[in-house]
Structure formats: C-alpha cells, structure tokens
C-alpha cells in the first residue's frame, strides 16, 4: 500500500500505492510520475466513466479542446482539399494534402498512416468513399469537432497546438491523452483541469443522476490511479452554480 502522510510540509510516497483508494489530483499525478518506469516518455491519459446512456443521441458527449500544454505527441495530418488549396494545407502543417488520389490510396492499400483527417465541405463526397475505413479508426472528419471546415489553416494549426477530441464510447467511457510524463505534474494537472471543465460543461440535459461516475489517471505502462468523482468536479474552472448542476 501507499502511505500518503505529511512529514512537515512534504508528502511521503512509498513505492507502491493502494489501488482502491481515491486520491487528490496532484497526489495521483505524483504516483503516476513515480510509477512510469518505461524507457520512453509515457503518455498520461484521463479515463472518465459518465452517467449517460450513449445509445441515445441526446446523451452522447463529444467535443474538442486545445490543451493548455498540448499532448506532447506529433500528429500526422491528412487534408482533403481541392487542388488549388493543396499548397495552403501543406504550408499550414498538413503532412498529406489532396483529393481523389489520397482516397484511392486509402481504398486500395488500406493506408491510414495519419492521426487526424481534415476536409473542406466540398470534399466530403470524396471522403465518403473511404468512410468504411476511416470510421472504425475514429478518423472521419466531422463538423462538430472542427475537422470539416473551409478554414483549413486554422483547423491544422489547432491540431498542431494540442487539440484533442473527447467522446463517449459504447460503455459511456471517455479516454483522452493529456500529455507526457516528462511534462511534470503541474502542466499535466492544468491539462486535466481544462479537459474536465470541457466535459462537465458538455453535460447533456437528458443525463440524470450523478454525471461523473469514476475518474482514473494512468500512464502508458503504469497503473490506473483513482480520483474522487465528487472532487473531480472541483478541479474544473467552472463557477459554483454550474457545478451544482453536475
């Protein structure tokens, strides 16, 4: 077990921890940081269980947020644009830009060597041809997440700045990368607070009962460290009246 005792003004953390205990955010991040022993810079993720039923459209939670300190991951971007906008997309930071030829490559080679797809509205018919490949990978562009837009430059810049998407899966869970272990607990906490704020603000009106059911922070190879769901709401940047609605 982990002993979280105060020695003077410092907290002593032993080598192991109590997997059943719920910790404060800063304590949880310190455990995650000390538990990250891999020989690479592990990603820190936030996992949320929400009190919604995502089978119903009016209870699905989906959105995007630019994390204050980014994710620490370099994202490969594919942009579906008309020929006269290819140079603009590449200059903005897209790794690949084009139209039919890219859709054909995806179709024939099952090519998905990219992390984000952005498309202008006039290219969605082309994107639709490869929807069966992109969809299951979570790569389909969507107006709700700002990836179907005429402002390709801004969309690409937002992704490069650390924009992440969050959405409930079939089990009403949200999994989002919030940075790297090397960020340190202060920057990771700021990213997590920003993400929690966005998710709480997106609480569906149709959601009944407690909204945040469980909160876990973990690294790629590390253990999951629980946070108190009730306390998690207090980590947001929301005002008291809004919190009382959660």
XYZ file of C-alpha atoms in Angstrom:
246
model
C 0.000 0.000 0.000
C 0.949 3.607 -0.400
C 1.241 5.803 2.626
C 0.315 9.417 1.968
C 1.452 11.062 5.158
C 2.712 14.564 5.707
C 6.235 14.981 7.012
C 6.493 18.685 7.742
C 5.004 20.182 4.608
C 6.062 17.308 2.360
C 4.135 14.220 1.371
C 5.908 10.872 1.637
C 5.059 8.388 -1.062
C 6.219 4.811 -0.750
C 6.991 2.618 -3.703
C 3.529 1.107 -4.095
C 0.031 2.501 -3.749
C -3.490 1.475 -2.783
C -5.433 0.705 -5.972
C -8.747 1.012 -4.120
C -8.073 4.470 -2.700
C -9.220 7.721 -4.338
C -6.558 10.419 -4.424
C -6.352 14.151 -4.942
C -5.287 15.134 -8.467
C -1.766 16.228 -7.507
C -1.247 13.066 -5.439
C -2.473 10.865 -8.281
C -0.134 12.535 -10.773
C 2.815 12.123 -8.424
C 2.058 8.386 -8.189
C 1.730 8.140 -11.981
C 5.014 10.000 -12.436
C 6.906 7.804 -9.958
C 5.373 4.625 -11.447
C 6.451 5.421 -15.026
C 9.474 3.171 -15.454
C 9.405 2.553 -19.230
C 12.410 3.534 -21.346
C 10.283 6.009 -23.323
C 8.273 9.094 -22.435
C 4.943 7.559 -21.438
C 1.635 9.220 -22.319
C -0.609 10.192 -19.407
C -4.299 9.521 -20.020
C -7.507 10.509 -18.271
C -10.322 7.940 -18.206
C -13.836 9.027 -17.265
C -16.990 6.989 -16.687
C -20.038 9.192 -17.250
C -23.615 8.889 -16.035
C -25.103 8.932 -19.521
C -26.582 6.394 -21.910
C -24.676 6.950 -25.134
C -27.133 4.735 -27.030
C -29.347 7.834 -27.088
C -28.242 10.701 -29.331
C -29.241 13.316 -26.753
C -26.906 11.765 -24.147
C -23.767 11.417 -26.230
C -20.867 13.561 -25.084
C -18.469 14.729 -27.784
C -16.272 17.754 -28.208
C -12.767 19.115 -28.642
C -10.393 21.187 -26.578
C -6.953 22.666 -27.099
C -4.975 21.533 -24.051
C -3.002 24.407 -22.483
C 0.279 22.481 -22.828
C -0.609 20.254 -25.779
C -0.286 16.475 -25.804
C 3.439 16.150 -26.476
C 2.601 13.993 -29.469
C 3.351 14.974 -33.047
C 0.147 14.427 -35.033
C 0.234 13.432 -38.706
C -2.482 15.340 -40.551
C -4.176 14.452 -43.822
C -6.173 17.233 -45.505
C -8.777 16.555 -48.188
C -8.852 19.755 -50.244
C -9.304 20.902 -53.820
C -6.171 21.074 -55.953
C -5.881 24.859 -55.657
C -5.656 24.599 -51.835
C -3.075 21.822 -51.534
C -0.143 24.238 -51.109
C -2.076 26.187 -48.449
C -2.705 23.000 -46.450
C 0.919 21.838 -46.679
C 2.228 25.269 -45.664
C -0.136 25.253 -42.657
C 1.408 21.994 -41.477
C -0.525 19.141 -43.124
C 1.616 16.072 -43.797
C -0.544 14.996 -46.727
C -2.985 17.012 -48.835
C -5.010 16.153 -51.887
C -8.252 14.623 -53.078
C -9.209 11.584 -55.144
C -5.657 10.247 -55.270
C -5.487 10.053 -51.457
C -8.906 8.402 -51.227
C -7.760 5.854 -53.810
C -4.580 5.125 -51.836
C -6.624 4.594 -48.663
C -9.067 2.360 -50.528
C -6.537 0.202 -52.358
C -3.812 -0.028 -49.715
C -5.895 0.346 -46.535
C -3.486 3.225 -45.862
C -4.028 5.024 -42.560
C -0.581 6.442 -41.779
C -2.041 9.595 -40.193
C -3.685 10.648 -36.935
C -6.170 13.340 -37.975
C -8.200 13.955 -41.132
C -9.392 17.445 -42.040
C -11.638 18.133 -45.018
C -13.345 21.065 -46.684
C -17.127 20.596 -47.074
C -16.810 20.312 -50.863
C -14.575 17.243 -50.427
C -16.906 15.215 -48.222
C -18.229 13.221 -51.177
C -14.659 12.021 -51.768
C -14.124 11.327 -48.064
C -17.376 9.347 -48.045
C -15.810 6.800 -50.400
C -13.397 5.748 -47.647
C -15.738 6.210 -44.672
C -15.779 2.435 -44.016
C -12.020 2.537 -43.474
C -11.735 5.860 -41.646
C -14.833 5.476 -39.454
C -13.773 2.449 -37.360
C -10.406 4.137 -36.756
C -12.064 7.304 -35.435
C -10.608 9.272 -38.347
C -13.745 10.522 -40.097
C -13.789 14.345 -40.203
C -16.799 15.916 -38.517
C -18.146 19.495 -38.366
C -18.747 19.072 -34.606
C -15.033 18.613 -33.997
C -13.972 21.356 -36.389
C -12.412 18.954 -38.885
C -14.896 19.723 -41.655
C -14.284 23.373 -42.404
C -13.322 25.856 -45.105
C -10.732 27.328 -42.720
C -8.207 24.564 -43.268
C -5.293 26.638 -41.982
C -6.920 27.247 -38.592
C -8.019 23.624 -38.248
C -4.479 22.382 -38.891
C -2.939 24.944 -36.523
C -5.343 23.883 -33.743
C -4.353 20.228 -34.106
C -0.676 21.170 -34.047
C -1.322 23.270 -30.911
C -2.625 20.250 -28.994
C -6.299 19.962 -29.862
C -7.819 16.688 -28.670
C -11.228 15.129 -29.171
C -13.216 13.503 -26.395
C -16.260 11.314 -26.932
C -18.179 8.650 -25.054
C -17.831 5.100 -26.318
C -20.469 2.359 -26.068
C -19.595 1.804 -22.405
C -20.092 5.548 -21.651
C -16.349 5.948 -21.136
C -14.068 8.746 -22.311
C -10.331 8.143 -22.849
C -8.131 11.153 -23.624
C -4.345 11.671 -23.727
C -3.424 14.630 -21.534
C 0.324 14.904 -22.082
C 3.596 13.093 -21.365
C 5.141 12.075 -18.062
C 8.006 14.484 -18.837
C 5.566 17.413 -18.633
C 5.627 17.202 -14.848
C 2.602 17.148 -12.560
C 1.894 20.904 -12.744
C 1.408 21.013 -16.525
C -0.439 17.695 -16.544
C -2.793 18.990 -13.828
C -3.527 22.119 -15.887
C -4.306 19.990 -18.947
C -6.569 17.690 -16.906
C -8.397 20.620 -15.294
C -9.066 22.103 -18.739
C -10.348 18.760 -20.041
C -12.601 18.159 -17.023
C -14.012 21.669 -17.423
C -14.929 20.972 -21.054
C -16.535 17.599 -20.282
C -18.554 18.962 -17.345
C -19.769 21.913 -19.445
C -20.929 19.406 -22.074
C -23.179 17.512 -19.664
C -26.305 16.564 -21.685
C -29.592 17.958 -20.374
C -31.042 14.439 -20.632
C -28.412 12.998 -18.275
C -29.932 12.122 -14.898
C -28.216 11.390 -11.598
C -24.524 11.782 -10.966
C -22.667 12.772 -14.141
C -19.051 11.933 -13.262
C -19.102 8.305 -12.076
C -15.388 7.478 -11.988
C -12.086 9.177 -12.798
C -8.761 7.422 -13.382
C -5.331 8.763 -14.350
C -2.774 6.400 -15.832
C 0.385 6.299 -17.938
C 1.043 4.029 -20.923
C 2.655 1.248 -18.881
C 1.641 2.328 -15.388
C -1.217 1.524 -13.018
C -4.561 3.315 -13.004
C -4.817 5.757 -10.111
C -8.326 6.703 -8.992
C -9.559 10.209 -8.257
C -12.702 11.014 -6.295
C -15.526 11.684 -8.795
C -17.060 14.209 -6.397
C -13.758 16.038 -6.002
C -13.054 15.906 -9.747
C -15.743 18.492 -10.437
C -13.998 20.915 -8.081
C -10.871 20.680 -10.259
C -12.712 22.418 -13.101
C -12.701 26.128 -13.886
C -16.476 26.354 -13.524
C -18.462 28.578 -11.185
C -20.389 27.127 -8.232
C -23.903 27.314 -9.800
C -22.686 25.300 -12.787
C -21.018 22.709 -10.552
C -24.214 22.248 -8.571
C -25.921 21.089 -11.777
C -23.492 18.173 -12.203
